[in-house]
Structure formats: structure tokens, C-alpha cells
Amino acid sequence: AGPAAPPPARPPPAQSEPALQKKKSWIGGRKTAASPAKGAATPQWVPEGGAPAAERPKWKPPPKDQNANVPNPVRMVTGASATPPNKGGRPAGNVRAPPEPPDYVATMRMEDMLREAAAAAPAEAAEFQAVLAKYEGHPGVQRKLAQEEAGARQRNLELNRPAYFELRSRIPDKVGLVEPKDQKGLEKVGCSPELARAILDRPALRMLRATRAQLDIAKAAVLKPLQIDGTLTELEARAVAYALPEAPYDRHSPEGLQREAWRISNKQSFEALEASGGFAAAAPAAAPASDV
């Protein structure tokens, strides 16, 4: 008998439907649950490294106004982009209104502060004087002071000099910085009753007859009552401003410091009156007597 015939090949085992669905679930992404049976809802595809598409937040463009959701945004409102104001002057919309400027701002220059401090404290006057000299010696301060002095000198010549000579011609020569002291004495040296009352009410008019030498040697107590203030008319204030000494007083002594503080104070008072127009109103001219 010949060799035995080989046994027939066995067919591969048939795979069940769940096993096939399990293999297909690996295609295109990470492993998910097995596919449902035929006719059931197909599960959503999950990409590698992400959440399901239904759960991912949708992208939205940012709003045009970044401050749309801010209760009180702070924005610059200038030029043509400014929002027209509501009633009362406040900007419309949700824009914060700018702060109101103060009604008055008081300022004081460094040199004026040092001069007043030196005049108020004679014991420490030397120290304040040293600081003032160092401050005024700075090139920038020197340049600024020179420009201010040049402008003030030009205005003094153009506006104040004519007023000085006009009023000076009305006051008698014998009217000094102190004497005469009363109405009777002023009338005795040639003042009219109206002029005598004006000199007593506004002592600064006495400066119009004083010479430069008299003002240079006058004591601080004599100069102190001679002040430019709002009681002077514009013509009188300009005349007195022209009579003020231009050169500073000696600031190496308490007396000189007080006189210099008087000079600077009068200059500043006139500048403030000139800028604000706060001069006293001129008295109306007397009407001519009628022939009755």
C-alpha cells in the first residue's frame, strides 16, 4: 500500500461580527468603543489629541470695542473721535469725563521763596542768601532772568514812563516819602485838597517825587507803606512801577533783604494787576461849571 494521503486543510475559523467591528475601530484615530450593531447610531469620531467636536468651544472674533463689556473704561477721547457731550458737559456714553481744572493755582518762584524766608528769619539770612546766590548763578536761571528783565524793561519804557512823567508833574516838589504827614501840611506845600487826600489814601504816590538816591538810601520801615495794590488806578500803578528801583538792594544785611523783598513784592503786585486788569476805576472828570 502506498503512503497515506495528507489530511485535508482545515478552513480558517470564521470571525464573529463583534470581532470585525473591534478591528475597524482602530482605523483613523485612537481606540474607541466597539462599533454598534447594524442600524444603531454611529459614534462620533474623535481626533487624536483633542476633544469631541461637539464639546470643543467655537472660535469667535473679538468685539470691535475692547471696552464694550467694561463698566467704566478709561479711554483717551481727543480730536475728531471725541464723543459729543451730554447735558451738563459730560461726554456721552461710557467714557469717563476728564477732571475739571482748578479755579485758582497759586505758584511761587524759588527765588521769591528764598527772599521771603531770608526777610522773615534774619538769624538764618546768610544761609538763605547763599542758597539764593547759588540758584541765581545757574546758567539757565541767568538766561531766563535776562529775558524777563529785557521784556519788563521794554514794557516799562513804552507804557509806564509816560504815566510817570504825567503824574509827577501834578505833585509839588516838596512832597517827600514821609513828610508832610497830614492834609494840612500837603495843602501847605501846594497840593489841592483832592490830591492831598489821594496821597494820604495811596502813599505809593509819594514815590513819584522821590529821586533814585532817596529811594536807594530809604529805610525798610519807610518803604513798607509804599505798596502797589488794587487801590491804584492804571495810570497811578504804571507811574509808581516806573519809579521803583531797577537795581536790587544790597542783600548782605537784614535791612537790605527787607528792602529787596519790598521791591520784588511791588514788581510782582504790578505784574499781577497788569495781567488781570485789576486796577481801580479812575475817578470821572469833573464837569465844567455852568454859567447860571
Short mmCIF file of C-alpha atoms in Angstrom, two decimals:
data_model
loop_
_atom_site.label_atom_id
_atom_site.label_comp_id
_atom_site.label_asym_id
_atom_site.label_seq_id
_atom_site.Cartn_x
_atom_site.Cartn_y
_atom_site.Cartn_z
CA ALA A 1 0.00 0.00 0.00
CA GLY A 2 1.23 3.41 -0.77
CA PRO A 3 1.83 6.32 1.64
CA ALA A 4 -1.16 7.74 3.40
CA ALA A 5 -2.71 10.87 1.91
CA PRO A 6 -2.25 14.13 3.97
CA PRO A 7 -5.28 15.21 5.87
CA PRO A 8 -7.29 17.94 4.19
CA ALA A 9 -6.51 21.61 5.22
CA ARG A 10 -8.81 22.97 7.77
CA PRO A 11 -10.59 26.23 6.82
CA PRO A 12 -9.77 29.33 8.94
CA PRO A 13 -12.15 29.85 11.75
CA ALA A 14 -14.94 32.20 10.93
CA GLN A 15 -14.67 35.53 12.82
CA SER A 16 -17.68 36.85 14.56
CA GLU A 17 -19.23 40.27 13.73
CA PRO A 18 -18.17 41.88 17.02
CA ALA A 19 -14.54 40.94 16.38
CA LEU A 20 -14.62 42.60 12.96
CA GLN A 21 -16.14 45.78 14.38
CA LYS A 22 -13.43 45.85 17.02
CA LYS A 23 -10.65 45.88 14.40
CA LYS A 24 -12.30 48.63 12.37
CA SER A 25 -12.47 50.86 15.41
CA TRP A 26 -8.64 51.37 15.28
CA ILE A 27 -8.67 52.97 11.82
CA GLY A 28 -8.17 56.79 11.65
CA GLY A 29 -7.75 57.59 15.32
CA ARG A 30 -7.43 56.35 18.82
CA LYS A 31 -9.26 53.31 20.07
CA THR A 32 -12.91 53.82 20.82
CA ALA A 33 -15.68 51.68 21.88
CA ALA A 34 -16.71 48.89 19.52
CA SER A 35 -18.98 49.89 16.68
CA PRO A 36 -22.61 49.37 17.41
CA ALA A 37 -24.66 46.82 15.73
CA LYS A 38 -26.19 47.41 12.39
CA GLY A 39 -28.91 50.00 12.45
CA ALA A 40 -27.66 51.66 15.69
CA ALA A 41 -26.35 55.26 15.88
CA THR A 42 -22.76 55.65 14.74
CA PRO A 43 -20.45 57.07 17.49
CA GLN A 44 -18.73 60.42 16.84
CA TRP A 45 -15.18 60.33 15.51
CA VAL A 46 -12.57 61.54 17.99
CA PRO A 47 -9.37 63.04 16.51
CA GLU A 48 -6.03 62.25 18.03
CA GLY A 49 -5.24 64.58 20.97
CA GLY A 50 -8.50 66.53 21.01
CA ALA A 51 -11.94 66.58 22.48
CA PRO A 52 -15.00 65.59 20.55
CA ALA A 53 -16.00 68.23 18.02
CA ALA A 54 -19.34 68.78 19.74
CA GLU A 55 -17.57 69.65 23.03
CA ARG A 56 -14.82 71.95 21.65
CA PRO A 57 -15.58 75.71 22.04
CA LYS A 58 -16.21 77.51 18.83
CA TRP A 59 -13.85 80.40 17.93
CA LYS A 60 -15.44 83.85 18.00
CA PRO A 61 -13.83 87.02 16.67
CA PRO A 62 -13.09 89.64 19.36
CA PRO A 63 -15.55 92.54 19.59
CA LYS A 64 -14.71 95.75 17.80
CA ASP A 65 -14.84 97.73 21.02
CA GLN A 66 -12.50 96.10 23.52
CA ASN A 67 -14.15 98.09 26.30
CA ALA A 68 -17.69 97.02 25.37
CA ASN A 69 -18.05 94.82 28.45
CA VAL A 70 -16.12 97.07 30.85
CA PRO A 71 -18.36 99.09 33.21
CA ASN A 72 -16.22 102.27 33.28
CA PRO A 73 -13.43 102.03 30.73
CA VAL A 74 -10.62 104.59 30.66
CA ARG A 75 -10.11 105.81 27.11
CA MET A 76 -8.41 108.78 25.51
CA VAL A 77 -11.01 110.98 23.82
CA THR A 78 -9.32 113.54 21.63
CA GLY A 79 -9.82 115.27 18.32
CA ALA A 80 -12.47 114.07 15.91
CA SER A 81 -13.01 110.82 17.84
CA ALA A 82 -14.36 112.68 20.85
CA THR A 83 -17.95 111.82 21.74
CA PRO A 84 -20.32 114.82 21.83
CA PRO A 85 -21.11 115.75 25.44
CA ASN A 86 -24.43 115.25 27.16
CA LYS A 87 -26.29 117.94 29.02
CA GLY A 88 -24.01 119.30 31.71
CA GLY A 89 -20.82 118.98 29.69
CA ARG A 90 -20.06 115.31 30.44
CA PRO A 91 -19.12 113.09 27.47
CA ALA A 92 -21.83 110.77 26.20
CA GLY A 93 -21.63 107.03 26.51
CA ASN A 94 -19.48 105.12 28.97
CA VAL A 95 -16.44 107.41 28.70
CA ARG A 96 -15.10 108.83 31.93
CA ALA A 97 -15.13 112.65 31.93
CA PRO A 98 -11.79 114.43 32.41
CA PRO A 99 -11.23 116.19 35.75
CA GLU A 100 -12.16 119.85 35.98
CA PRO A 101 -9.22 122.27 36.19
CA PRO A 102 -8.89 124.19 39.47
CA ASP A 103 -10.27 127.71 39.61
CA TYR A 104 -7.03 129.14 41.01
CA VAL A 105 -3.48 127.84 41.25
CA ALA A 106 -1.05 129.68 43.50
CA THR A 107 2.56 129.43 42.42
CA MET A 108 5.74 130.91 43.83
CA ARG A 109 9.17 131.05 42.29
CA MET A 110 12.18 129.63 44.08
CA GLU A 111 14.00 132.96 44.31
CA ASP A 112 10.94 134.67 45.80
CA MET A 113 10.58 131.93 48.39
CA LEU A 114 14.21 132.30 49.44
CA ARG A 115 13.95 136.09 49.66
CA GLU A 116 10.85 135.95 51.84
CA ALA A 117 12.41 133.30 54.05
CA ALA A 118 15.55 135.41 54.49
CA ALA A 119 13.49 138.50 55.33
CA ALA A 120 11.35 136.58 57.82
CA ALA A 121 14.31 134.97 59.63
CA PRO A 122 17.22 137.44 59.94
CA ALA A 123 19.23 134.96 62.00
CA GLU A 124 19.36 132.50 59.09
CA ALA A 125 19.50 135.17 56.39
CA ALA A 126 23.09 134.34 55.46
CA GLU A 127 22.21 130.71 54.73
CA PHE A 128 19.20 131.64 52.59
CA GLN A 129 21.31 134.22 50.80
CA ALA A 130 23.96 131.60 49.96
CA VAL A 131 21.33 129.26 48.52
CA LEU A 132 19.79 132.12 46.53
CA ALA A 133 23.16 133.12 45.09
CA LYS A 134 23.85 129.54 44.05
CA TYR A 135 20.42 129.23 42.44
CA GLU A 136 20.69 132.51 40.53
CA GLY A 137 24.19 131.60 39.36
CA HIS A 138 22.92 128.69 37.27
CA PRO A 139 23.29 129.44 33.52
CA GLY A 140 19.70 128.50 32.76
CA VAL A 141 18.35 130.74 35.50
CA GLN A 142 20.64 133.58 34.37
CA ARG A 143 19.34 133.28 30.81
CA LYS A 144 15.72 133.21 31.95
CA LEU A 145 16.17 136.20 34.24
CA ALA A 146 17.87 138.17 31.47
CA GLN A 147 14.97 137.52 29.08
CA GLU A 148 12.41 138.51 31.69
CA GLU A 149 14.29 141.68 32.59
CA ALA A 150 14.62 142.70 28.95
CA GLY A 151 10.90 142.27 28.31
CA ALA A 152 9.93 144.09 31.51
CA ARG A 153 12.31 146.95 30.73
CA GLN A 154 10.83 147.40 27.28
CA ARG A 155 7.27 147.47 28.61
CA ASN A 156 8.37 149.83 31.36
CA LEU A 157 9.69 152.31 28.83
CA GLU A 158 6.76 152.10 26.43
CA LEU A 159 3.84 152.09 28.88
CA ASN A 160 4.97 153.19 32.34
CA ARG A 161 7.36 156.05 31.58
CA PRO A 162 4.68 158.38 30.08
CA ALA A 163 2.41 157.77 33.09
CA TYR A 164 5.26 158.56 35.48
CA PHE A 165 6.04 161.96 33.98
CA GLU A 166 2.37 162.84 33.61
CA LEU A 167 1.55 162.28 37.29
CA ARG A 168 4.89 163.54 38.57
CA SER A 169 4.17 166.95 37.07
CA ARG A 170 0.99 167.22 39.17
CA ILE A 171 2.71 166.63 42.54
CA PRO A 172 4.61 169.52 44.19
CA ASP A 173 8.35 169.15 44.66
CA LYS A 174 8.18 169.33 48.47
CA VAL A 175 6.15 166.12 48.81
CA GLY A 176 8.58 163.57 50.22
CA LEU A 177 8.47 159.90 51.16
CA VAL A 178 7.33 160.76 54.70
CA GLU A 179 6.63 164.49 55.00
CA PRO A 180 4.19 166.17 55.03
CA LYS A 181 2.12 163.68 57.00
CA ASP A 182 -1.32 165.29 57.10
CA GLN A 183 -3.85 167.02 54.89
CA LYS A 184 -3.00 170.47 56.12
CA GLY A 185 0.71 170.02 55.54
CA LEU A 186 0.18 168.68 51.99
CA GLU A 187 -2.06 171.59 51.11
CA LYS A 188 0.50 173.98 52.55
CA VAL A 189 3.21 172.76 50.13
CA GLY A 190 0.90 173.23 47.14
CA CYS A 191 -1.36 170.16 46.87
CA SER A 192 -5.02 170.58 46.10
CA PRO A 193 -7.46 169.06 48.61
CA GLU A 194 -8.22 166.21 46.19
CA LEU A 195 -4.54 165.49 45.58
CA ALA A 196 -3.76 165.65 49.30
CA ARG A 197 -6.48 163.09 50.05
CA ALA A 198 -5.22 160.87 47.22
CA ILE A 199 -1.65 160.91 48.62
CA LEU A 200 -2.88 160.10 52.13
CA ASP A 201 -5.08 157.24 50.83
CA ARG A 202 -2.45 155.89 48.44
CA PRO A 203 1.02 156.58 49.94
CA ALA A 204 2.77 154.96 46.95
CA LEU A 205 2.19 158.23 45.05
CA ARG A 206 4.88 159.81 47.23
CA MET A 207 7.46 157.87 45.22
CA LEU A 208 6.74 159.98 42.15
CA ARG A 209 8.64 162.93 43.64
CA ALA A 210 11.47 160.90 45.20
CA THR A 211 14.83 160.70 43.47
CA ARG A 212 16.72 157.49 42.82
CA ALA A 213 19.18 158.37 45.54
CA GLN A 214 16.40 158.90 48.09
CA LEU A 215 14.89 155.51 47.28
CA ASP A 216 18.28 153.82 47.45
CA ILE A 217 19.03 155.04 51.00
CA ALA A 218 15.48 154.87 52.39
CA LYS A 219 14.95 152.52 55.31
CA ALA A 220 12.75 149.46 55.03
CA ALA A 221 10.29 150.95 57.53
CA VAL A 222 9.86 153.99 55.25
CA LEU A 223 9.41 151.92 52.10
CA LYS A 224 7.00 149.36 53.57
CA PRO A 225 3.81 151.54 53.36
CA LEU A 226 4.54 152.38 49.71
CA GLN A 227 2.73 149.48 48.08
CA ILE A 228 1.26 148.89 44.62
CA ASP A 229 -2.19 147.40 45.15
CA GLY A 230 -5.70 147.40 43.79
CA THR A 231 -6.48 150.86 45.18
CA LEU A 232 -4.36 152.49 42.44
CA THR A 233 -5.73 153.33 39.04
CA GLU A 234 -3.91 152.01 36.00
CA LEU A 235 -2.24 155.38 35.41
CA GLU A 236 -1.09 155.60 39.03
CA ALA A 237 0.12 151.98 39.16
CA ARG A 238 2.16 152.40 35.97
CA ALA A 239 3.70 155.62 37.26
CA VAL A 240 4.69 154.01 40.58
CA ALA A 241 6.03 150.93 38.79
CA TYR A 242 8.34 153.16 36.75
CA ALA A 243 9.54 154.85 39.96
CA LEU A 244 10.59 151.52 41.51
CA PRO A 245 14.38 151.00 41.65
CA GLU A 246 15.60 148.70 38.89
CA ALA A 247 18.81 147.62 40.60
CA PRO A 248 18.45 145.20 43.51
CA TYR A 249 19.26 146.32 47.03
CA ASP A 250 22.25 145.02 48.95
CA ARG A 251 21.24 141.60 50.24
CA HIS A 252 24.15 141.08 52.63
CA SER A 253 22.31 142.60 55.60
CA PRO A 254 18.85 142.12 57.14
CA GLU A 255 17.94 145.70 56.23
CA GLY A 256 18.93 145.19 52.62
CA LEU A 257 17.00 141.94 52.44
CA GLN A 258 13.83 143.63 53.66
CA ARG A 259 14.18 146.44 51.12
CA GLU A 260 14.79 143.96 48.33
CA ALA A 261 11.73 141.96 49.40
CA TRP A 262 9.71 145.22 49.22
CA ARG A 263 10.98 145.94 45.70
CA ILE A 264 10.25 142.40 44.43
CA SER A 265 6.81 142.38 46.09
CA ASN A 266 5.83 145.63 44.35
CA LYS A 267 7.04 144.35 40.98
CA GLN A 268 5.02 141.16 41.35
CA SER A 269 1.94 143.06 42.50
CA PHE A 270 2.09 145.29 39.43
CA GLU A 271 2.58 142.32 37.10
CA ALA A 272 -0.44 140.58 38.65
CA LEU A 273 -2.59 143.70 38.31
CA GLU A 274 -1.42 144.20 34.73
CA ALA A 275 -2.21 140.60 33.80
CA SER A 276 -5.65 140.57 35.44
CA GLY A 277 -6.65 144.17 34.77
CA GLY A 278 -7.47 144.60 38.47
CA PHE A 279 -6.71 148.30 38.62
CA ALA A 280 -9.08 150.64 40.44
CA ALA A 281 -11.50 152.57 38.31
CA ALA A 282 -10.39 156.09 37.51
CA ALA A 283 -12.46 158.87 39.03
CA PRO A 284 -14.68 160.61 36.48
CA ALA A 285 -13.55 164.02 35.36
CA ALA A 286 -15.29 166.94 37.00
CA ALA A 287 -17.94 168.55 34.87
CA PRO A 288 -17.29 172.17 33.93
CA ALA A 289 -19.24 174.77 35.90
CA SER A 290 -22.28 176.09 34.06
CA ASP A 291 -22.96 179.78 33.70
CA VAL A 292 -26.18 180.43 35.61
#
